[in-house]
PDB file of C-alpha atoms and ligand atoms in Angstrom:
ATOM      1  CA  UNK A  45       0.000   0.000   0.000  1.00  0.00           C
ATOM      2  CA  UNK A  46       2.627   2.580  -1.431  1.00  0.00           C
ATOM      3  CA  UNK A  47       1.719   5.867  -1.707  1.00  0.00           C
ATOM      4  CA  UNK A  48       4.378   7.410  -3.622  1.00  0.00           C
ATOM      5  CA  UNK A  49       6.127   6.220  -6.676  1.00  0.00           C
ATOM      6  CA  UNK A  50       9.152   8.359  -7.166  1.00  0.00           C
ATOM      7  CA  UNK A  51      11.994   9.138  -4.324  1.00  0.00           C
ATOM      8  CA  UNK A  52      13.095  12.546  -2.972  1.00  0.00           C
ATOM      9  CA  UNK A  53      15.299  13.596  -0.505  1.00  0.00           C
ATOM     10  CA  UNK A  54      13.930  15.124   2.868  1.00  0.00           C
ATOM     11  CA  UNK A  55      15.300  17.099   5.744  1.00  0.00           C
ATOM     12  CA  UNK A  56      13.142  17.815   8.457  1.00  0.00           C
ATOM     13  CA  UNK A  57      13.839  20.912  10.291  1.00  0.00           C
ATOM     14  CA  UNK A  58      12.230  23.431  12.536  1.00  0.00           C
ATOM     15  CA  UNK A  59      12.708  27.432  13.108  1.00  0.00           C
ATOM     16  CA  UNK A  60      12.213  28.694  16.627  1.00  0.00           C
ATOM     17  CA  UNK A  61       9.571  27.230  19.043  1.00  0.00           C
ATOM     18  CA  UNK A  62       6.905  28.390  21.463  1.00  0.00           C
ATOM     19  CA  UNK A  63       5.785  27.267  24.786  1.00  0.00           C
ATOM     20  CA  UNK A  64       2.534  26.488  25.766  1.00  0.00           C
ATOM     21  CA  UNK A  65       0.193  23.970  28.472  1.00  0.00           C
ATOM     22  CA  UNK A  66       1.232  20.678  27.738  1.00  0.00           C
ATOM     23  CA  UNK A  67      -2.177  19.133  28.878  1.00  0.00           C
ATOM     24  CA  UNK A  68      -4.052  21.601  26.328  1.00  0.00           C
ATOM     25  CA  UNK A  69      -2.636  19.572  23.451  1.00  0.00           C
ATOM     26  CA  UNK A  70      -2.837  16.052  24.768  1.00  0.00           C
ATOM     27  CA  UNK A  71      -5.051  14.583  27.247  1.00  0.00           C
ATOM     28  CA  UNK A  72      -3.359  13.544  30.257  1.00  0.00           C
ATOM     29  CA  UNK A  73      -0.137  16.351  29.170  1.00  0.00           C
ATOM     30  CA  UNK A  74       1.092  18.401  32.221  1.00  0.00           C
ATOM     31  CA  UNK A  75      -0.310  21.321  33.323  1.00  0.00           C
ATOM     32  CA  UNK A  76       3.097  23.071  32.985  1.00  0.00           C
ATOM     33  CA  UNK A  77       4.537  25.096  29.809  1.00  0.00           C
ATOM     34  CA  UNK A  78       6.095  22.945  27.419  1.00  0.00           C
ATOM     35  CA  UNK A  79       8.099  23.837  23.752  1.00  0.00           C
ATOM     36  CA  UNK A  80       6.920  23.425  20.628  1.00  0.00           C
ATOM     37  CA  UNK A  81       9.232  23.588  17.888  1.00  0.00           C
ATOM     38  CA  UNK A  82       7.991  24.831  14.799  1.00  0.00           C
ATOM     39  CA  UNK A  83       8.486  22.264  12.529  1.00  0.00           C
ATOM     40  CA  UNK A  84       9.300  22.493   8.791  1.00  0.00           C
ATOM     41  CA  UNK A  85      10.767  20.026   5.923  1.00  0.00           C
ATOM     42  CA  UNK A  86      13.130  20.904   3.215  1.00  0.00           C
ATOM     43  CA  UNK A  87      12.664  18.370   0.053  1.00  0.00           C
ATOM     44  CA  UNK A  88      14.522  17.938  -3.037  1.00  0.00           C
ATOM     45  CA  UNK A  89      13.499  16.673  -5.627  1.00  0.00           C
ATOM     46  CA  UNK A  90      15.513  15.299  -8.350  1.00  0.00           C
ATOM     47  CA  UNK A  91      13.594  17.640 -11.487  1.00  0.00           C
ATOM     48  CA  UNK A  92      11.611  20.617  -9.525  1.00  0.00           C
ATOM     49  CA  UNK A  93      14.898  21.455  -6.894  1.00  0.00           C
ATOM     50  CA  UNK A  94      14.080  22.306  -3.778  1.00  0.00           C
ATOM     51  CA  UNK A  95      10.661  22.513  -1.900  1.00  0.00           C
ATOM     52  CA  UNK A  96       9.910  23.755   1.347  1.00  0.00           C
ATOM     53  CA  UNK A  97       6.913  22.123   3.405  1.00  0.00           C
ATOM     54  CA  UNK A  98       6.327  25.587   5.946  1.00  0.00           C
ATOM     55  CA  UNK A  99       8.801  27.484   7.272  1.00  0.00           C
ATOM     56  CA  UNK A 100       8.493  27.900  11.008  1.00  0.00           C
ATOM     57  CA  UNK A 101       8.832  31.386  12.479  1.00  0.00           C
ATOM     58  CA  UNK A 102      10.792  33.817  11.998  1.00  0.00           C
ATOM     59  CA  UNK A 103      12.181  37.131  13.135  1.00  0.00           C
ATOM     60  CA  UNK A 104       9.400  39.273  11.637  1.00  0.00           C
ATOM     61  CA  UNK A 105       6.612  37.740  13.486  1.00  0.00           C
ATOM     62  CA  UNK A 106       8.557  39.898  16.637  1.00  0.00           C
ATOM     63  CA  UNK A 107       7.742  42.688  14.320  1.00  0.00           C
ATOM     64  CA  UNK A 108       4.137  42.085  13.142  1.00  0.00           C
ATOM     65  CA  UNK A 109       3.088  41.110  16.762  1.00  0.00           C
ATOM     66  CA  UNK A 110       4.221  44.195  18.205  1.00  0.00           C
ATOM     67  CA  UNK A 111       1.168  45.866  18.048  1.00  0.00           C
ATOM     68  CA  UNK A 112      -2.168  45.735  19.732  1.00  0.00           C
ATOM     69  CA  UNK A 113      -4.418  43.544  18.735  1.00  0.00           C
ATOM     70  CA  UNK A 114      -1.643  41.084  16.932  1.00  0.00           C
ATOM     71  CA  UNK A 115       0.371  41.148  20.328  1.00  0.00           C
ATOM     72  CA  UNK A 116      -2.215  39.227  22.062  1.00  0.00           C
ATOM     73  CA  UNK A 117      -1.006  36.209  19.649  1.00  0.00           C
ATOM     74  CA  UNK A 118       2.792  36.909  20.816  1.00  0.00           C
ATOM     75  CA  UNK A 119       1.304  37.246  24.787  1.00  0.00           C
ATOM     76  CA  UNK A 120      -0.498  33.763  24.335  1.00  0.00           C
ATOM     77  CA  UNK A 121       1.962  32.146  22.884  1.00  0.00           C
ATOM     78  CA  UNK A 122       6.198  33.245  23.927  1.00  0.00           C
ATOM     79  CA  UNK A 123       7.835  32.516  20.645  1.00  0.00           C
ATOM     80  CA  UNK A 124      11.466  32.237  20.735  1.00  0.00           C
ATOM     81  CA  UNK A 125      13.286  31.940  17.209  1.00  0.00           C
ATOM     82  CA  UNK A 126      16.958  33.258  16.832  1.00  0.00           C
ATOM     83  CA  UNK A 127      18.725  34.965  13.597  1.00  0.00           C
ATOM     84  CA  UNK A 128      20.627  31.495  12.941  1.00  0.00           C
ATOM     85  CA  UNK A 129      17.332  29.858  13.261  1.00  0.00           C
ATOM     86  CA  UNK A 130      15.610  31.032  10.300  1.00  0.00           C
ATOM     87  CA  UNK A 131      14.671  28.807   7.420  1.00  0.00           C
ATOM     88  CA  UNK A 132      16.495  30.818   5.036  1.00  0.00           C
ATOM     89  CA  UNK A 133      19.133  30.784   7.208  1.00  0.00           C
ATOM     90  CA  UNK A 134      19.556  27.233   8.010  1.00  0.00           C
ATOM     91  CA  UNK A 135      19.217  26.256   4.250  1.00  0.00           C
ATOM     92  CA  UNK A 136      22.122  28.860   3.450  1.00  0.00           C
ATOM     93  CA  UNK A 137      23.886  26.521   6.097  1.00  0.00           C
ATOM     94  CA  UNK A 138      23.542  24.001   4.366  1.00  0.00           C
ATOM     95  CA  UNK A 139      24.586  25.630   0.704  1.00  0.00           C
ATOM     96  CA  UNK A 140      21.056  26.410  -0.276  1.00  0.00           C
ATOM     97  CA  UNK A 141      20.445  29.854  -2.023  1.00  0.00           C
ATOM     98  CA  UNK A 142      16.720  31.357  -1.069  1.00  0.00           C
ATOM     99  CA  UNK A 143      16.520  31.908  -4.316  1.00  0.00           C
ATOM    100  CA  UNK A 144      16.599  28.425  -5.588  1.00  0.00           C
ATOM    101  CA  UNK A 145      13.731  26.896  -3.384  1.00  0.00           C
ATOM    102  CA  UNK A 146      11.090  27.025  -6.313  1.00  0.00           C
ATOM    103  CA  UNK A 147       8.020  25.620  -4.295  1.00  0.00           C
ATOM    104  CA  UNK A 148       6.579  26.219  -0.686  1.00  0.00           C
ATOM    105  CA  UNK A 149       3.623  23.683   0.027  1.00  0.00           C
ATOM    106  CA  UNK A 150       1.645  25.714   3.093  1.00  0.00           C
ATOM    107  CA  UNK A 151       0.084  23.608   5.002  1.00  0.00           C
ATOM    108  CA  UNK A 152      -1.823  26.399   7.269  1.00  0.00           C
ATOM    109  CA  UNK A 153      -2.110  30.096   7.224  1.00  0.00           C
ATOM    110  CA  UNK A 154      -1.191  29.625  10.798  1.00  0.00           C
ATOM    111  CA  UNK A 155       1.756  32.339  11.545  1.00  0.00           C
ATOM    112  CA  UNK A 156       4.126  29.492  13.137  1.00  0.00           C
ATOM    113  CA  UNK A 157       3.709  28.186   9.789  1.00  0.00           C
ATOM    114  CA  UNK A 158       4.083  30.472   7.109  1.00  0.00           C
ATOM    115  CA  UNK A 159       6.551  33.638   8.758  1.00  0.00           C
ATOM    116  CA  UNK A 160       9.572  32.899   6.507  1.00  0.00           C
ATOM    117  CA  UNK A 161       7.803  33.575   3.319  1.00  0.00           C
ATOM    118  CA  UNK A 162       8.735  36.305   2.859  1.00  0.00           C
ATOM    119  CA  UNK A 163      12.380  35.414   2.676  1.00  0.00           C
ATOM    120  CA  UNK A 164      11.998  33.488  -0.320  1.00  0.00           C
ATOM    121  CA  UNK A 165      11.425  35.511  -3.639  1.00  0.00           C
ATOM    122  CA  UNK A 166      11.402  32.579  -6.149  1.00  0.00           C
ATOM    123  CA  UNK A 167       9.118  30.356  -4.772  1.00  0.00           C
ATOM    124  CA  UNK A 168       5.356  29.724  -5.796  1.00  0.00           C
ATOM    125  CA  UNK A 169       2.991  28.642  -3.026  1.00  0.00           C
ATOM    126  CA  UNK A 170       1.151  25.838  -3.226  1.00  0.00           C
ATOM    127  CA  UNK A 171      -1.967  25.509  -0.529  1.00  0.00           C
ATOM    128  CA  UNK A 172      -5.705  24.696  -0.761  1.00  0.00           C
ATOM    129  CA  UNK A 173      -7.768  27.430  -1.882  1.00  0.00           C
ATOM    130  CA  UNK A 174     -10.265  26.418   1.238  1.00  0.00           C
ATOM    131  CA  UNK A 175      -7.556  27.600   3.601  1.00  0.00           C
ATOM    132  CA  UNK A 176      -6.217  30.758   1.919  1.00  0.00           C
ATOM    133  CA  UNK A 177     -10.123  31.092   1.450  1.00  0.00           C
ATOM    134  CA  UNK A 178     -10.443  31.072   5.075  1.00  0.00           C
ATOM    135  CA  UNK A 179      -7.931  33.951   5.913  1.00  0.00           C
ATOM    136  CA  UNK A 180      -7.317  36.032   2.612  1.00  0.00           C
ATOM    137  CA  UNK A 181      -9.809  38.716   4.305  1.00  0.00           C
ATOM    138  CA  UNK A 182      -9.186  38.622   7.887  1.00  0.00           C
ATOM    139  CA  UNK A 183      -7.706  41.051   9.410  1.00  0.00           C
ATOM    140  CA  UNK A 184      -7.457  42.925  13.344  1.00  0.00           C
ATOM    141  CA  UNK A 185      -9.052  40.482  15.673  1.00  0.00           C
ATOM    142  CA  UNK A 186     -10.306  38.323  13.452  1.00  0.00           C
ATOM    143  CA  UNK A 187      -7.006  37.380  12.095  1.00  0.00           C
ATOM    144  CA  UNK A 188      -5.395  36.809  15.751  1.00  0.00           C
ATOM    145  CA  UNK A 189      -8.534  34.437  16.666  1.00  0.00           C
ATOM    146  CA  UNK A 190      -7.823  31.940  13.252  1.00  0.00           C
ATOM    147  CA  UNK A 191      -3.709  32.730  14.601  1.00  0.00           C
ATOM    148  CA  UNK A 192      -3.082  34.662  11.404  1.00  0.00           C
ATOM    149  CA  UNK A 193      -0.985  37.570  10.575  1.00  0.00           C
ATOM    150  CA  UNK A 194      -2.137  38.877   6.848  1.00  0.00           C
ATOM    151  CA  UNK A 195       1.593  40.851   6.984  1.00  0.00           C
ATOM    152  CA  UNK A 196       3.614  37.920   7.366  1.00  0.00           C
ATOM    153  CA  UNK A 197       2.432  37.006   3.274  1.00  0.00           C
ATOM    154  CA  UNK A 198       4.361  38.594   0.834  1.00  0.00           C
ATOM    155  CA  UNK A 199       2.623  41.358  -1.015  1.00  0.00           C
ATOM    156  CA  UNK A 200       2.456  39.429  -4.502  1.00  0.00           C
ATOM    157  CA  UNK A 201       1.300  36.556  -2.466  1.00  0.00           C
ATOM    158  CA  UNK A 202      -1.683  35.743  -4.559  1.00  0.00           C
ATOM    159  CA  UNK A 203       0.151  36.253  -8.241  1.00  0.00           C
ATOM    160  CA  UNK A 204       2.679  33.367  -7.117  1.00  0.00           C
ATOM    161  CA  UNK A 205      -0.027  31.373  -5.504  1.00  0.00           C
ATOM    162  CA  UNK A 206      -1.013  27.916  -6.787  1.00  0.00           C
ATOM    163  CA  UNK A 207      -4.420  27.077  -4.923  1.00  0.00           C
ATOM    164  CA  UNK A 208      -5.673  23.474  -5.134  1.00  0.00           C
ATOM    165  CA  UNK A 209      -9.147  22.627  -5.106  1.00  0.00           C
ATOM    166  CA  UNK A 210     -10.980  21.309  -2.093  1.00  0.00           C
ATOM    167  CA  UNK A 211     -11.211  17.683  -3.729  1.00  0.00           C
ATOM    168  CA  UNK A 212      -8.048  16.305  -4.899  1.00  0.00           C
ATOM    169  CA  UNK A 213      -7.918  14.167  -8.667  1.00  0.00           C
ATOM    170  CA  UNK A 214      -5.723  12.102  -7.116  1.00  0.00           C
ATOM    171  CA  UNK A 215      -7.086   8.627  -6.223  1.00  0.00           C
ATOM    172  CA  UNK A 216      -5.562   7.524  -3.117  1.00  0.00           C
ATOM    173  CA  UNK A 217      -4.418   3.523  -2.590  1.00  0.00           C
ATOM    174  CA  UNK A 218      -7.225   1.820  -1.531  1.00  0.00           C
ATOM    175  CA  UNK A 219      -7.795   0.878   1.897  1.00  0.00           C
ATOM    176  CA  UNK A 220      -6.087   4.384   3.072  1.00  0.00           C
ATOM    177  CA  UNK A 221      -8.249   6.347   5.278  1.00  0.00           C
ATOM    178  CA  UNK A 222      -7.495   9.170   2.830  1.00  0.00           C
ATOM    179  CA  UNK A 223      -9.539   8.252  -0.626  1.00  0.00           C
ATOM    180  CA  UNK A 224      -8.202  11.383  -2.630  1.00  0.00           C
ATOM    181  CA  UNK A 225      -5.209  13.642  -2.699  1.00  0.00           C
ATOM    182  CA  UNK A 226      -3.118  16.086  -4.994  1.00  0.00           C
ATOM    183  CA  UNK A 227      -0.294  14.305  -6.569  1.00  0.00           C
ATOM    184  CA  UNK A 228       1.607  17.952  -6.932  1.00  0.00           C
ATOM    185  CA  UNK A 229       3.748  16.911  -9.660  1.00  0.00           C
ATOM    186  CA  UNK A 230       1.677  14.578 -11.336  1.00  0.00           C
ATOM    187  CA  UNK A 231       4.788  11.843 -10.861  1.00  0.00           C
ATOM    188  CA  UNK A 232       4.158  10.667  -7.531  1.00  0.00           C
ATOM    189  CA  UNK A 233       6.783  12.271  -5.547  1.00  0.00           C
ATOM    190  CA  UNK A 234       4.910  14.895  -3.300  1.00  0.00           C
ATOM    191  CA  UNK A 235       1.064  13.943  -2.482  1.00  0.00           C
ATOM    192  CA  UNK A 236      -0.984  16.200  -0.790  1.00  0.00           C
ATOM    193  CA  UNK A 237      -4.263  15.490   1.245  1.00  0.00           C
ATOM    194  CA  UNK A 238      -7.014  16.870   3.249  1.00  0.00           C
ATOM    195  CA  UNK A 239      -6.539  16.992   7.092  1.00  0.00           C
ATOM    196  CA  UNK A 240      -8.737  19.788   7.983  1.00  0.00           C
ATOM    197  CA  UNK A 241     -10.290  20.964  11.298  1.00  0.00           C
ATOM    198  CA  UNK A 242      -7.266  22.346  13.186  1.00  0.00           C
ATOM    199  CA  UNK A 243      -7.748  24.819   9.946  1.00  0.00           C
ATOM    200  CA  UNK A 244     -10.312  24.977   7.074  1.00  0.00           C
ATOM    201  CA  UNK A 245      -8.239  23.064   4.417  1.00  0.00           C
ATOM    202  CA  UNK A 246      -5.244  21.948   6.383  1.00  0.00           C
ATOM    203  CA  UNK A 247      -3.205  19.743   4.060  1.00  0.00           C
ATOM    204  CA  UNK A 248      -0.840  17.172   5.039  1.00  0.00           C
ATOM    205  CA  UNK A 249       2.112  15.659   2.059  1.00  0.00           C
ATOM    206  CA  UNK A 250       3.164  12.164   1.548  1.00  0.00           C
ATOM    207  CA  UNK A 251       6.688  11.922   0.460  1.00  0.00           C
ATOM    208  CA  UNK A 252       9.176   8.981   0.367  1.00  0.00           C
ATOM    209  CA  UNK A 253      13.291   8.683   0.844  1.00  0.00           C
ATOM    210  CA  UNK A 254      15.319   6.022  -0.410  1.00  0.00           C
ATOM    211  CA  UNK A 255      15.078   4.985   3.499  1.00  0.00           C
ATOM    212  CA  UNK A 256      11.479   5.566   4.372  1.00  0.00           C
ATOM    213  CA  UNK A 257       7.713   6.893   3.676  1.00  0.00           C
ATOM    214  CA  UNK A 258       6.622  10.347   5.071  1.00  0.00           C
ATOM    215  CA  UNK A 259       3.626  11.672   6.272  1.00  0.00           C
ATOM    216  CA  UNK A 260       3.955  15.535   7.539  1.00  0.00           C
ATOM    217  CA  UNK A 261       0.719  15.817   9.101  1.00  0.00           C
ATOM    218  CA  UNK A 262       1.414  19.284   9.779  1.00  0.00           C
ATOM    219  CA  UNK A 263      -0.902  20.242  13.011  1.00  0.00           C
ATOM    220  CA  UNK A 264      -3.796  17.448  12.372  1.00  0.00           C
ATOM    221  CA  UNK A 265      -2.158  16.284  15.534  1.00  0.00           C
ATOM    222  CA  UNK A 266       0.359  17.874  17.679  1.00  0.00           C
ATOM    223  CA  UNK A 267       2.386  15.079  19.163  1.00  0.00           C
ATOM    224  CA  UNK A 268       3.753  11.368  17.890  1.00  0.00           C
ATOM    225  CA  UNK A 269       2.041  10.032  21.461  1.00  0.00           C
ATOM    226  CA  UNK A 270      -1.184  11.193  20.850  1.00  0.00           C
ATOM    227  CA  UNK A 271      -1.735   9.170  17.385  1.00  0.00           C
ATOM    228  CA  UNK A 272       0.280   6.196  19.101  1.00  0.00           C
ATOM    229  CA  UNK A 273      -1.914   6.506  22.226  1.00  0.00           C
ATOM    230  CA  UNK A 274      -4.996   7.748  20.393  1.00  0.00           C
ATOM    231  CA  UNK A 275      -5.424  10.685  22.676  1.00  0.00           C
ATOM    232  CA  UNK A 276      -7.302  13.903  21.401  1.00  0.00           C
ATOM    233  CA  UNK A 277      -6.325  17.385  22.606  1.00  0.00           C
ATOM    234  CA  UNK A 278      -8.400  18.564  25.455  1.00  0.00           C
ATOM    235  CA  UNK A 279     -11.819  20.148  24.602  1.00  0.00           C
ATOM    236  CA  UNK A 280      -9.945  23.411  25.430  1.00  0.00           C
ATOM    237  CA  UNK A 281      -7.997  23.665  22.280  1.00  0.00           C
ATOM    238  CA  UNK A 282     -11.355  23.458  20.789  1.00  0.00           C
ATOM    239  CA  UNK A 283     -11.355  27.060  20.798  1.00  0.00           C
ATOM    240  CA  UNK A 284      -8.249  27.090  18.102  1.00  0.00           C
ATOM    241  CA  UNK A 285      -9.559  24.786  15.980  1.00  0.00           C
ATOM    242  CA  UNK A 286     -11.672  25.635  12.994  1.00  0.00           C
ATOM    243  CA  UNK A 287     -13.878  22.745  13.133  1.00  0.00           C
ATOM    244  CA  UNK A 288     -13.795  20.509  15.991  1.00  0.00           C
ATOM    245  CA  UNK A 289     -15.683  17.632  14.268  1.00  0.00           C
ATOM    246  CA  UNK A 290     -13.680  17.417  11.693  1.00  0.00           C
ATOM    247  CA  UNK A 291     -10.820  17.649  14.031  1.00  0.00           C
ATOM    248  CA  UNK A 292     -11.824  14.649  15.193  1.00  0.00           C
ATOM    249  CA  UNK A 293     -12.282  12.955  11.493  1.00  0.00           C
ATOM    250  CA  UNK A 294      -8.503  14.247  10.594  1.00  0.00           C
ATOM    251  CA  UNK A 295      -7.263  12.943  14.018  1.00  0.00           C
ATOM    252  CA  UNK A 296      -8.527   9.386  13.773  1.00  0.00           C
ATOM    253  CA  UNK A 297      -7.667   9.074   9.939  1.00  0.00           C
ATOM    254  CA  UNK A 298      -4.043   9.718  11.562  1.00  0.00           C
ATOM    255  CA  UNK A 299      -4.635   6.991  14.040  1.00  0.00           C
ATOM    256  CA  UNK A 300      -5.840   4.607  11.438  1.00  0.00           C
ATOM    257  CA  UNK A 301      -3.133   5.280   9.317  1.00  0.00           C
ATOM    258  CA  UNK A 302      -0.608   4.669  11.898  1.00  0.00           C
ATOM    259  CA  UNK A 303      -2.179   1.059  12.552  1.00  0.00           C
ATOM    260  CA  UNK A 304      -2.273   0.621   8.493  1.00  0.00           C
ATOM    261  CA  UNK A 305       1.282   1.529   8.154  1.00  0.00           C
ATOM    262  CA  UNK A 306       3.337   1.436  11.110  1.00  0.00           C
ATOM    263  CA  UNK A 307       6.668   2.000   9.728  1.00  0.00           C
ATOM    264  CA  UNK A 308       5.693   5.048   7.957  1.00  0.00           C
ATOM    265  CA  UNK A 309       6.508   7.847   9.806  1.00  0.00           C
ATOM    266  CA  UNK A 310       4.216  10.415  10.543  1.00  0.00           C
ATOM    267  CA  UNK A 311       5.473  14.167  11.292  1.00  0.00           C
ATOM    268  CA  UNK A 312       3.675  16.245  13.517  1.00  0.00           C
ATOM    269  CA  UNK A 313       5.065  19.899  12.934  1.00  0.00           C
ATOM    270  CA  UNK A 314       5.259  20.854  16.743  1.00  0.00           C
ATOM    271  CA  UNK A 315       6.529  17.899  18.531  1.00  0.00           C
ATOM    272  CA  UNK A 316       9.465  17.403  20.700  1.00  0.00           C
ATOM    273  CA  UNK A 317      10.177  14.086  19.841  1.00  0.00           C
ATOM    274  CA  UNK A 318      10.447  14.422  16.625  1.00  0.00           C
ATOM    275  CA  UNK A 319      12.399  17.432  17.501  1.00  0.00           C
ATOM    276  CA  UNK A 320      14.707  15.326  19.082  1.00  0.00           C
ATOM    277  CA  UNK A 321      15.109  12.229  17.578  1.00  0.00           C
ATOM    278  CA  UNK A 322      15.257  13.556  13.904  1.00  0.00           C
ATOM    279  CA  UNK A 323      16.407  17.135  13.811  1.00  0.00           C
ATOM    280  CA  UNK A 324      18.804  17.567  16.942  1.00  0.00           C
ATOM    281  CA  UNK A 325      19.476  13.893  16.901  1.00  0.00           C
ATOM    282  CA  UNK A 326      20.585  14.245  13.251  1.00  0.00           C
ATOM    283  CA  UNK A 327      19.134  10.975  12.379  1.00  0.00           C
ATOM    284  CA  UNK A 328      19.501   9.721   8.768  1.00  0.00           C
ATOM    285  CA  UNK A 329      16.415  10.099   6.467  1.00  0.00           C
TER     286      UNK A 329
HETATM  287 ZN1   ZN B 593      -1.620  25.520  13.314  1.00  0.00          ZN
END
């Protein structure tokens, strides 16, 4: 039950982190703060270069959050992300010009998601025209209630936008609890499905190494232990979610898919294990 059927090369990384009640994510967390790293993915792939999946925070959210009402986002939620830790930094660390990543695939509109785009004048976006939908017009309040920050997209945002529709013409292998997705490239390599309900139109990508499969689930769920243990947020985080229904649809689709394929390895964007097994831990993908 293969999803994709061409190989790229992935790097999972994150930029900054926040901190945040444990227990509000998973039932039975602690009560006391605990980080979230900001998780994002750098792919290449061997015809379309180099893709981003997010890009974690970055310096300017400091900037856009310094005002009332978009510092009630910064209050809520103590971000921390340093110069060196930067997306467009950490690529040039690794030899990677900005201006050769040539895709972004946004998974949210979610600021801890999309605050390095900025830094990256080349790239066309690629995200589901139900999320960008959901936020192109928001604005003062509004925007800090769906954790948006309209400044944080570049100003030609929309001319180098690619927005896929809200059913994918992808048919998905059967028996996955996903039945259609958006195979990106139309050659397998980067698949893109539904996992809504933390946001309208949240997508999460398949992609495959020459080691292993790939899910980035993005924020469908926010730890490894709560698919593993099949334990929902607590009805508190409710009030983030766009949907908590479907939530719930998204977050047992992940826990199905986890019994389905256990070897494949499914990337939550804000947790610490992942964190520190695979980015600090500088395990091989
Ligand atoms: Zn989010």
């Amino acid at each position: 039950m293969k999803v994709n059927s061409k190989i790229v090369s992935l790097q999972l990384l994150a930029a900054g982190y926040c901190k945040h009640a444990e227990f509000i994510t998973i039932r039975g967390g602690s009560i006391g703060n605990a980080i979230f790293p900001a998780g994002f993915a750098c792919i290449r792939h061997p015809e379309q270069g180099v893709i981003l999946f997010d890009t974690g925070y970055a310096h300017r959210f400091y900037q856009e959050t310094d005002s009332f009402p978009y510092s009630i986002y910064a209050r809520i939620t103590p971000v921390t992300v340093k110069h060196e830790d930067h997306a467009v930094q950490q690529l040039v660390s690794t030899d990677i010009n900005p201006n050769e990543v040539r895709f972004i695939v946004i998974s949210h509109f979610h600021a801890d998601h999309i605050a390095g785009l900025r830094d990256f004048p080349n790239a066309t976006f690629i995200c589901s025209k139900k999320s960008y939908d959901a936020v192109r017009t928001l604005t003062g309040f509004r925007a800090v209630r769906h954790a948006f920050i309209p400044a944080l997209l570049p100003d030609d945002f929309e001319a180098r936008c690619i927005q896929l529709d809200d059913v994918g013409s992808t048919l998905m292998p059967e028996g996955l609890p996903f039945n259609v997705g958006h195979d990106i490239f139309q050659d397998g390599s980067l698949i893109c499905v539904d996992v809504s309900g933390h946001a309208v139109g949240q997508l999460g990508l398949f992609v495959e190494t020459e080691a292993h499969e790939y899910f980035l689930c993005a924020d469908a769920v926010w730890s490894s232990r709560a698919y593993r243990e099949a334990r929902s947020p607590h009805p508190i985080a409710g009030l983030i979610m766009s949907d908590r229904r479907v939530y719930q649809e998204s977050f047992n689709r992940i826990v199905e898919l986890y019994k389905l394929k256990p070897k494949l390895r499914i990337i939550p964007s804000h947790c610490i294990e992942v964190w520190s097994q695979f980015i600090q831990g500088d395990e091989l993908l």
